[in-house]
XYZ file of N, CA and C in Angstrom:
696
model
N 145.724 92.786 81.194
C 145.116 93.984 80.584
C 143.871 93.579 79.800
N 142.749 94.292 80.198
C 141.901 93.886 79.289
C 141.982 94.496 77.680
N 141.346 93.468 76.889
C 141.349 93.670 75.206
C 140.175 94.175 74.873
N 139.669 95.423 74.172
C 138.634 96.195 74.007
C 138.759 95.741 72.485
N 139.309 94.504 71.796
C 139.082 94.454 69.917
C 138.141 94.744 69.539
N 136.678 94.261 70.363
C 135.380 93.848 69.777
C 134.323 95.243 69.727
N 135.286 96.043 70.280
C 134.320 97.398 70.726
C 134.346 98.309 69.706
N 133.454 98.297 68.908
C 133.198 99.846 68.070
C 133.116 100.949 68.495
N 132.121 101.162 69.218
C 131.697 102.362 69.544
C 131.588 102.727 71.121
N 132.004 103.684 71.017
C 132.268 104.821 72.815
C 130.753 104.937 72.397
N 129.872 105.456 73.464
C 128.641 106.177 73.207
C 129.089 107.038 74.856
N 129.062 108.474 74.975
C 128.943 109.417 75.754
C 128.573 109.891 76.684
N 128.307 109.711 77.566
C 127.087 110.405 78.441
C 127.679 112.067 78.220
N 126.951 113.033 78.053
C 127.124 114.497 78.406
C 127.021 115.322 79.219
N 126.509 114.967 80.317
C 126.269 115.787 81.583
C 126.748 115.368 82.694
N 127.978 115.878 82.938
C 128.683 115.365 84.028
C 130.034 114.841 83.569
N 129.794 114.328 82.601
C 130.956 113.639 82.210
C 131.892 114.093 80.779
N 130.818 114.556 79.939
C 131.702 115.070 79.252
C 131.809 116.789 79.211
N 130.262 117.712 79.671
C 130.105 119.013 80.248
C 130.489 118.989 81.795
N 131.267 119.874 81.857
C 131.422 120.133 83.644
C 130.577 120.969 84.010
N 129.429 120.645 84.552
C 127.944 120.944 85.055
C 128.589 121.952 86.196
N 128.995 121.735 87.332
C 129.145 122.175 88.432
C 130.216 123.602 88.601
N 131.096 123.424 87.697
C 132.169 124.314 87.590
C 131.325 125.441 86.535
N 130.384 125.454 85.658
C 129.254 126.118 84.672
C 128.504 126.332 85.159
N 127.711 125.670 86.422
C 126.772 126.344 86.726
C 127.194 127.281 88.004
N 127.677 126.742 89.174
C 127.720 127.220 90.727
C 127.738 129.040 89.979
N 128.991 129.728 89.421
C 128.983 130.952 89.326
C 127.649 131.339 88.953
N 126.976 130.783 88.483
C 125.604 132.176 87.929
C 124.871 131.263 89.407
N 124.784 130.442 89.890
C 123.926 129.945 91.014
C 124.133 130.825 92.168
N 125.603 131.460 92.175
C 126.182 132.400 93.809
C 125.896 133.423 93.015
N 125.365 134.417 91.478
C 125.381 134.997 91.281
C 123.748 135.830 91.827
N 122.904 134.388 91.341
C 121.268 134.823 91.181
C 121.270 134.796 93.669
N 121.910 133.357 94.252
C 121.809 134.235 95.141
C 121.842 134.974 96.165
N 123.101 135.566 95.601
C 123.618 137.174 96.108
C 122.742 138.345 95.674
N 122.075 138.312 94.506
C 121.220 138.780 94.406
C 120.007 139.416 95.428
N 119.735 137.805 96.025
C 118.674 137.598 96.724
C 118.825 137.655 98.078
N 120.679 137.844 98.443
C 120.862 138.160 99.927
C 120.762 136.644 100.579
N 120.894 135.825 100.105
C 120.780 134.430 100.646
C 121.973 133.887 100.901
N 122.156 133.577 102.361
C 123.309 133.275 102.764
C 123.166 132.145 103.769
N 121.880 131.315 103.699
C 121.557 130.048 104.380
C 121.825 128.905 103.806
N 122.484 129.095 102.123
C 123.152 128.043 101.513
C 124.196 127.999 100.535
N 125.216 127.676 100.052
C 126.036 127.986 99.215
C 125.701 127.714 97.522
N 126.372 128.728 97.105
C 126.421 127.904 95.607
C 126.203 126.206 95.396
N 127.317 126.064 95.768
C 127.933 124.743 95.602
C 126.999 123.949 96.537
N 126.488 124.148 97.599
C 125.662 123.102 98.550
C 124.064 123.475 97.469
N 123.761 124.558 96.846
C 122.882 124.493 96.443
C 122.545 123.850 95.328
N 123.710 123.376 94.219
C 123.984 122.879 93.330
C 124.197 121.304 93.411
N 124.548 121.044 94.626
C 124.604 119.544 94.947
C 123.133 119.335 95.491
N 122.012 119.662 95.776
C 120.761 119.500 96.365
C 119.999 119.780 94.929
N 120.461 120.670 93.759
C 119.565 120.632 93.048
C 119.796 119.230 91.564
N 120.677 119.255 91.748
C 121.355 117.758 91.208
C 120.975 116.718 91.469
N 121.059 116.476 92.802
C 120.055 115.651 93.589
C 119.018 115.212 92.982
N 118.291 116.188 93.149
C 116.500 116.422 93.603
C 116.655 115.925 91.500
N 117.047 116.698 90.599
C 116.986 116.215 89.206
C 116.938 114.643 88.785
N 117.784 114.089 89.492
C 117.829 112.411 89.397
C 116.494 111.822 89.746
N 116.274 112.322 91.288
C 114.730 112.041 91.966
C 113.909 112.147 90.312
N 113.562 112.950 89.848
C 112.619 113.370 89.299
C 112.663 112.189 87.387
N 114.016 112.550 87.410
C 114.340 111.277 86.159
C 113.513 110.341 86.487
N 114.357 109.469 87.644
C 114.230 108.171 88.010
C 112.433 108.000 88.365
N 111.734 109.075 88.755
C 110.422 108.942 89.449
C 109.624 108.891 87.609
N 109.782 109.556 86.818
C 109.274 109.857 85.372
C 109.233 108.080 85.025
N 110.551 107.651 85.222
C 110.731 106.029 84.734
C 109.946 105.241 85.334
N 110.036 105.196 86.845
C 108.857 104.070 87.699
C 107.938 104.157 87.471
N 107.308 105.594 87.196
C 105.741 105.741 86.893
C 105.391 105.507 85.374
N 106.091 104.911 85.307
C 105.846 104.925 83.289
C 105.629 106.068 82.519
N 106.097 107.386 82.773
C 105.651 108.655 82.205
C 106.180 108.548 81.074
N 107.601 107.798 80.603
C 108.290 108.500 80.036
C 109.240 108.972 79.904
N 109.828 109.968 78.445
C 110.952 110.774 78.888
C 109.854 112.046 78.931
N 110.277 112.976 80.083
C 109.161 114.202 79.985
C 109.592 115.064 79.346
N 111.152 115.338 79.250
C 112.287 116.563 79.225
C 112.971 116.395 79.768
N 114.717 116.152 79.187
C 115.722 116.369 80.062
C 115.357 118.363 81.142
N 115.267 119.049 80.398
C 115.095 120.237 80.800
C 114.088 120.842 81.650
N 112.832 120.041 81.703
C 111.259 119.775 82.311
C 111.920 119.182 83.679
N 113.057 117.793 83.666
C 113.166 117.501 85.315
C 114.009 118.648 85.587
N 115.256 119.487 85.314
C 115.881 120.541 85.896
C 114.764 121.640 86.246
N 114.520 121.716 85.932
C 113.207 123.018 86.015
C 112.302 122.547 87.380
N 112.017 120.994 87.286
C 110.971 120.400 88.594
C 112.070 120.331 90.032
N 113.238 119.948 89.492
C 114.117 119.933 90.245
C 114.725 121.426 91.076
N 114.763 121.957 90.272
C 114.251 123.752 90.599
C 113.647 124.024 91.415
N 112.749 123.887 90.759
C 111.481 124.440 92.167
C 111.638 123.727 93.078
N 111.723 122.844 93.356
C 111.979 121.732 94.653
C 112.936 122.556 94.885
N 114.306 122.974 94.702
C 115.295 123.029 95.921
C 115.544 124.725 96.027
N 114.546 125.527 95.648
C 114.444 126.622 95.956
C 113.735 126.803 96.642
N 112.768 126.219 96.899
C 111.527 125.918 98.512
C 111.638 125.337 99.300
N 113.103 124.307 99.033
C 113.972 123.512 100.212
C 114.543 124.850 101.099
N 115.026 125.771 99.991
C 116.075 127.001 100.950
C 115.063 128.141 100.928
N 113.934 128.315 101.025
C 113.218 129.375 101.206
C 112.786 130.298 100.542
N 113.193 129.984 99.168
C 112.929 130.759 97.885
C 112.036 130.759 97.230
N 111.376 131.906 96.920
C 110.063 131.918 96.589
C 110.315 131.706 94.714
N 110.095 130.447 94.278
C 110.334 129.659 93.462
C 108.855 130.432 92.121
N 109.229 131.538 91.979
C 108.553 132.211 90.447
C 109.423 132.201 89.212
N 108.276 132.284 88.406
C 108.436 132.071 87.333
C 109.976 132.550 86.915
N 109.893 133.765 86.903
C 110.998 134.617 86.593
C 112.228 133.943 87.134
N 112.225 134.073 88.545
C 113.482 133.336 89.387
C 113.876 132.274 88.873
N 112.708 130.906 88.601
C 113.547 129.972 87.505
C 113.934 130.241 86.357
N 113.698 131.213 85.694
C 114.118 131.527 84.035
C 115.547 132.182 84.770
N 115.735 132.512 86.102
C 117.168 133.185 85.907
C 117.992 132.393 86.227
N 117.755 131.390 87.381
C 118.940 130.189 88.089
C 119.186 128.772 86.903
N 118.213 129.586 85.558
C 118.417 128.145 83.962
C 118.858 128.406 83.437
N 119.419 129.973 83.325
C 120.063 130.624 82.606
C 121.587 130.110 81.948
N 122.470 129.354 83.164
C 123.331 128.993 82.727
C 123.545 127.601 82.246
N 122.851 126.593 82.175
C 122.407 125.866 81.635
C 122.368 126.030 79.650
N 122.509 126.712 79.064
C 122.731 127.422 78.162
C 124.320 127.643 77.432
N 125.244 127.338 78.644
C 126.611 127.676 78.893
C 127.028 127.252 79.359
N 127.107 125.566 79.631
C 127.849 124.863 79.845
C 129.233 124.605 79.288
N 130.436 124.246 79.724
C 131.766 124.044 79.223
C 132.381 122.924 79.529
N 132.841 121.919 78.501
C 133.833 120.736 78.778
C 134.898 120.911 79.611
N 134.649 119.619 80.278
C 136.284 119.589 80.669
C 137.540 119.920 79.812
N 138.308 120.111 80.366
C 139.648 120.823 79.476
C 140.305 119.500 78.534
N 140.352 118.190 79.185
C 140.990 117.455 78.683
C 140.217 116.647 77.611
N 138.624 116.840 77.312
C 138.009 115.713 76.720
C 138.470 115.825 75.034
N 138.834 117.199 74.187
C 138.893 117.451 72.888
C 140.067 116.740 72.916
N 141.299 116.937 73.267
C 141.898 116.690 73.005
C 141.793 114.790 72.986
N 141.315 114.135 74.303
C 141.361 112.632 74.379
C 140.601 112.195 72.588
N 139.466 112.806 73.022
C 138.308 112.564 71.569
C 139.112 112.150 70.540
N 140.036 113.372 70.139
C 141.068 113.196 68.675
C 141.678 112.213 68.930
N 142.261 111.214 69.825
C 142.867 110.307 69.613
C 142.006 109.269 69.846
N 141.056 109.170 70.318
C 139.796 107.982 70.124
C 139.321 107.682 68.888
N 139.257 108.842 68.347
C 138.429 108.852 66.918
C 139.217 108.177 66.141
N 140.678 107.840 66.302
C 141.502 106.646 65.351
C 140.979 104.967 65.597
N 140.426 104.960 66.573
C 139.444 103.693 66.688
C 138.283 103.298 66.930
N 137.874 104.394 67.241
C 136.058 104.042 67.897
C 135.369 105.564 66.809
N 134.050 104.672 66.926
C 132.843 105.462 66.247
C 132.289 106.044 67.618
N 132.962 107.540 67.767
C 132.304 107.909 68.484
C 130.982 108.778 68.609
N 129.665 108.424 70.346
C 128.503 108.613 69.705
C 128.107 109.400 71.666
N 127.838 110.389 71.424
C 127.086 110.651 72.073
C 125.550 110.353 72.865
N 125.529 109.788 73.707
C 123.869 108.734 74.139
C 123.685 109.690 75.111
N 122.756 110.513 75.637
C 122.273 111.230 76.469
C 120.723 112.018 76.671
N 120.499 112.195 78.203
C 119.337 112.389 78.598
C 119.017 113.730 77.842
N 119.019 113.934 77.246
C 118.673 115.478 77.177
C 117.960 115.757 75.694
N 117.355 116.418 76.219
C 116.275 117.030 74.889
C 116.770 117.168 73.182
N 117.017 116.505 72.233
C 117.405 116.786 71.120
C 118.163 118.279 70.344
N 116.892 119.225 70.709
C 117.459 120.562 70.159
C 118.339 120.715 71.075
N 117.930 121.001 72.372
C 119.349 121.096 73.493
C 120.568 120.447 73.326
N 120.622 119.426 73.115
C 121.880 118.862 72.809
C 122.657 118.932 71.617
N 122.247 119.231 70.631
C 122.542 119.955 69.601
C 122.829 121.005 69.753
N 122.274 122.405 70.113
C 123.061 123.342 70.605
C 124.354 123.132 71.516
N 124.159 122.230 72.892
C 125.371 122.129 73.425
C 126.598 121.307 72.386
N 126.178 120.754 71.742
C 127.737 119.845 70.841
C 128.063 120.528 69.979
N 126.945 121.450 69.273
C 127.696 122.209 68.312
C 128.719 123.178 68.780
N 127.970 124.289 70.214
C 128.538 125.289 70.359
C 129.520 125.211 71.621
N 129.057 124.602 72.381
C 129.727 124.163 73.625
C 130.477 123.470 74.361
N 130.508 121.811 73.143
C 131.772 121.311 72.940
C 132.801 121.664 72.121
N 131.511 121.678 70.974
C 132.681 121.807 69.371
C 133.153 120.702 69.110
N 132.521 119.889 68.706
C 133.168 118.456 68.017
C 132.010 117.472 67.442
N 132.605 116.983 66.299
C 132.236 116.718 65.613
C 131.759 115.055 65.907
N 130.900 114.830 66.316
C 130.613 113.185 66.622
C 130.023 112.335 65.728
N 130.118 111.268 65.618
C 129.836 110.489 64.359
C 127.882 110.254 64.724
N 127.784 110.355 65.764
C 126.076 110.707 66.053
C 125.575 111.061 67.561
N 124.818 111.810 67.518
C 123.997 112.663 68.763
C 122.981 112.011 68.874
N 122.648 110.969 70.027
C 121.570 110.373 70.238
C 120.968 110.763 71.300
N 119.494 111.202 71.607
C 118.816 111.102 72.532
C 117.585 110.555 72.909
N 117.852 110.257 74.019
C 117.052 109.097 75.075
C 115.865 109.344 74.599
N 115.383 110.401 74.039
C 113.877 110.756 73.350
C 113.522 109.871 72.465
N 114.599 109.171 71.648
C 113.714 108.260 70.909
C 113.344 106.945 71.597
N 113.853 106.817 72.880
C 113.324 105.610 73.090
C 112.451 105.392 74.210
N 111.918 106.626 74.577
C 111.020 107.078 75.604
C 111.525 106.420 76.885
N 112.283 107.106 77.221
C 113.022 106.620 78.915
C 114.236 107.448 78.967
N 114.653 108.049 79.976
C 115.527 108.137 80.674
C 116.622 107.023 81.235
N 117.960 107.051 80.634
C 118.635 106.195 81.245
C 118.221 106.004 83.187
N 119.134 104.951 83.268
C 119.209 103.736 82.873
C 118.115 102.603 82.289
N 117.456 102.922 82.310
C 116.014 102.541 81.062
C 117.026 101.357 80.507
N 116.800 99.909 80.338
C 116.963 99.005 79.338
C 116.697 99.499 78.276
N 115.709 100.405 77.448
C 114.970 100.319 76.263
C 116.499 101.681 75.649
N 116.862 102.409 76.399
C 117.938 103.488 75.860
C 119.102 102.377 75.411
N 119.663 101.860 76.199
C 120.977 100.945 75.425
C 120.832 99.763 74.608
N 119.325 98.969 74.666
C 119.405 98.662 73.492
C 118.945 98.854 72.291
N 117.669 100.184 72.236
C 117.665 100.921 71.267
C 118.657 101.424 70.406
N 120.038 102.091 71.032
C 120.602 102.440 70.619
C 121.408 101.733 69.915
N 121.826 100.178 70.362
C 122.337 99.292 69.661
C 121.743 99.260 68.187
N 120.541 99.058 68.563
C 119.897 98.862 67.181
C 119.565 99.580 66.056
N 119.598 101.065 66.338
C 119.517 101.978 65.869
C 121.148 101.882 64.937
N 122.164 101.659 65.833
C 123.731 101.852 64.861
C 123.644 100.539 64.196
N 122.594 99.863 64.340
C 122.980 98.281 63.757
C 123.933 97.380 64.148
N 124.411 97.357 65.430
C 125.328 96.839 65.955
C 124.891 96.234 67.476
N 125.685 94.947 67.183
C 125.310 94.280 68.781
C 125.850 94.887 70.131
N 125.112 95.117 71.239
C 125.832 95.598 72.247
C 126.804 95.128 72.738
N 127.131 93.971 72.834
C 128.329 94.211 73.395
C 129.788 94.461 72.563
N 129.342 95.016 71.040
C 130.236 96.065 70.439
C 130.367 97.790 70.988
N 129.348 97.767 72.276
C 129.085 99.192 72.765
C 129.764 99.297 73.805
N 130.584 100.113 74.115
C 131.324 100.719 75.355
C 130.360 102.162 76.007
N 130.078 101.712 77.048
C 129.447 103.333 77.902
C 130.374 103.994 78.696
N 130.400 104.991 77.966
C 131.587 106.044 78.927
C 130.872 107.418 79.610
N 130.595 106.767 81.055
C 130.088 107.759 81.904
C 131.057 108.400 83.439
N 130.823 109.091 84.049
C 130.771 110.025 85.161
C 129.747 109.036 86.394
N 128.687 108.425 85.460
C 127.412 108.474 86.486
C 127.369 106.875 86.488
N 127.453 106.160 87.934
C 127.709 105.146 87.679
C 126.173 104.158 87.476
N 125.195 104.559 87.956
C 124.005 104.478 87.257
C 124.168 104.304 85.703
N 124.694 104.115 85.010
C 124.640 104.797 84.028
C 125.541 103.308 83.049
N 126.728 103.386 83.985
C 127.366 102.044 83.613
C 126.820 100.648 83.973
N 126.255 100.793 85.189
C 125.498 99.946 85.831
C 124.414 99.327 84.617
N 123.621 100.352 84.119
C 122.181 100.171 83.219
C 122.679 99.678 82.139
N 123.916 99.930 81.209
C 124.290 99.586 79.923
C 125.020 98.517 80.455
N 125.630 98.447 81.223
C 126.623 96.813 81.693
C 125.428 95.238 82.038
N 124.244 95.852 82.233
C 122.807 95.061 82.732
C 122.124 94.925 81.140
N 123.370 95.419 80.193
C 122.243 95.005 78.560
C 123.193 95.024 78.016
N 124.302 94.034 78.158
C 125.350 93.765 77.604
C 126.315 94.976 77.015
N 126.501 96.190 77.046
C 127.196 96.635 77.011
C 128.951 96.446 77.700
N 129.921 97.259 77.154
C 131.185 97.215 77.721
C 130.855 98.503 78.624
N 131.700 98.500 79.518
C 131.403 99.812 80.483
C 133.015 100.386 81.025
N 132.959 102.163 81.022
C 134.333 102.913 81.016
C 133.834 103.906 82.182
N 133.678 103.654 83.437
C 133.450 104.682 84.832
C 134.193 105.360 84.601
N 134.113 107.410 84.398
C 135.022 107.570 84.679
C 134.927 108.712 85.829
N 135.479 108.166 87.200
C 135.205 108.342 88.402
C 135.325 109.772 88.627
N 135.246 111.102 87.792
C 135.536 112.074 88.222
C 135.242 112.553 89.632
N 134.138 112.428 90.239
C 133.874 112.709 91.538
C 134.188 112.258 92.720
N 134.909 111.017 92.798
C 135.670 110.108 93.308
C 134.790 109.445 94.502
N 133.706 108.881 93.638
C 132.447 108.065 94.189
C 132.681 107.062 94.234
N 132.089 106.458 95.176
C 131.857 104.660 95.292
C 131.284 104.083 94.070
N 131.081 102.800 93.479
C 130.203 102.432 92.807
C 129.330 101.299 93.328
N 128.151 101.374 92.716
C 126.872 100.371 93.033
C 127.522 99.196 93.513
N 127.013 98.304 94.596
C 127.567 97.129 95.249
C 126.214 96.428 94.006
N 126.979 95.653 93.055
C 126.403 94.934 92.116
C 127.112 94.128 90.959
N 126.926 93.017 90.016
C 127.166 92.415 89.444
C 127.959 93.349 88.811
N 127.300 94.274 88.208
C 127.483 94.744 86.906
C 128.540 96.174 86.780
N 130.037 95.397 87.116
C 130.754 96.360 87.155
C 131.295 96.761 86.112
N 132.197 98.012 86.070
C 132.298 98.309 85.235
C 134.018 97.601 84.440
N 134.304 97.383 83.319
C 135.280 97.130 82.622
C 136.642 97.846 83.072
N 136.292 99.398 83.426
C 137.621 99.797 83.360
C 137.170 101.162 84.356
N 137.860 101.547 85.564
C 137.554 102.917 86.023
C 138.739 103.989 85.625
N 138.170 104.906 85.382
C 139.345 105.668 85.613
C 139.086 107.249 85.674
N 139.889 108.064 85.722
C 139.426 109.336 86.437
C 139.505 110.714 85.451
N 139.648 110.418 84.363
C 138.982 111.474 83.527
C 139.752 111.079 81.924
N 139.219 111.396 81.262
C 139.442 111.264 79.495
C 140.785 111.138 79.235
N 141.970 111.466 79.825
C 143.119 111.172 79.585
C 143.813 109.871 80.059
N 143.148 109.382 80.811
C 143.322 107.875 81.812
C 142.694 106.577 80.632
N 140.980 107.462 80.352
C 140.092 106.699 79.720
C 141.299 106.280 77.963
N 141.855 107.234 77.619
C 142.750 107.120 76.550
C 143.838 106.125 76.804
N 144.846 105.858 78.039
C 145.626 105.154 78.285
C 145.023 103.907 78.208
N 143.765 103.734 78.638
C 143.398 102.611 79.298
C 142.821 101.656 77.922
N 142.332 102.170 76.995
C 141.426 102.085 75.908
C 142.544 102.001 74.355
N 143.765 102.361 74.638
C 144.532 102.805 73.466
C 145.709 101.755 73.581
């Protein structure tokens, strides 16, 4: 069994892993379009192409040295891309309605409850792509829980997996990384913090392969109640 003594702090990913993106968004996605009489793609196939195309746009911001632009700036670019993939005449308006739920995202069922029993050993910290005020609205209202800190990738100008996000963040709590555990959904994600000494917690909700690479992860497992067995 592995021994996690040395580990302070969980740090979070939020999208995907600790918000259930897909189950929050698809309904207003089959809502806006039925609307529109569009029946050349599904919710759900449209939601996996616009997910997609969002990473593209992360990962392209990082190679080109842009930056972080906006967690909310790549959904929006990512937008328009996969509404002109399916024939949609990609206006203004139309994206203010398919972002709408984005706004209203909802946790998985099991994460509050895991949290409360983490919080008897780890400083837990939220690390994620997403815009500051945004993420603040989502933890206040949309998780509801109280985290010992809300960090975003904004201060360290990159988009995970960015080196400069995990060990900024080290340094920022004053603590060496490999006192840091990354608990993601996205295995990108474990991959990038396991490549800067971090500890790493996959937790495979989608029941994906992971990266053929060094840098595996510590512990997989398949959602916040596993991550508790495994960690406790």
């Amino acid at each position: 069994m592995t021994d996690f003594v040395e580990t302070k702090v969980l740090t979070f990913d939020l999208f995907g892993t600790i918000l259930d993106l897909g189950s929050s968004l698809v309904p207003y996605i089959r809502q806006s379009l039925d609307v529109r009489d569009v029946d050349s793609v599904t919710a759900d196939a449209f939601w996996e192409q616009w997910r997609y195309r969002q990473r593209i746009e992360q990962y392209q911001d990082t190679m080109l040295l842009l930056g972080h632009s906006g967690y909310l700036q790549t959904v929006r670019r990512a937008l328009n891309y996969t509404l002109r993939q399916n024939g949609i005449n990609a206006t203004s308006d139309t994206i203010d309605e398919f972002m709408h739920g984005w706004r209203y995202l909802s946790a998985f069922p099991e994460v509050l409850p895991a949290l409360t029993r983490l919080q008897s050993q780890f400083k837990l910290v939220v690390l994620s792509n997403g815009d500051p005020d945004f993420l603040d609205q989502l933890v206040k209202e949309r998780v509801v829980w109280n985290f010992d800190d809300v960090v975003s990738v904004t201060n360290f100008g990159a988009f995970k997996p960015h080196p400069a996000v995990y060990r900024g963040l080290a340094g920022k709590l004053e603590i060496e990384v490999s006192e840091c555990m990354m608990v993601s959904a996205n295995s990108f994600d474990i991959m990038g913090a396991r490549g800067c000494g971090f500890r790493g917690a996959f937790v495979n909700r989608y029941n994906l392969p992971y990266e053929d690479t060094r840098y595996q992860p510590d512990v997989t497992v398949r959602d916040f109640t596993e991550l508790v067995a495994a960690l406790l």
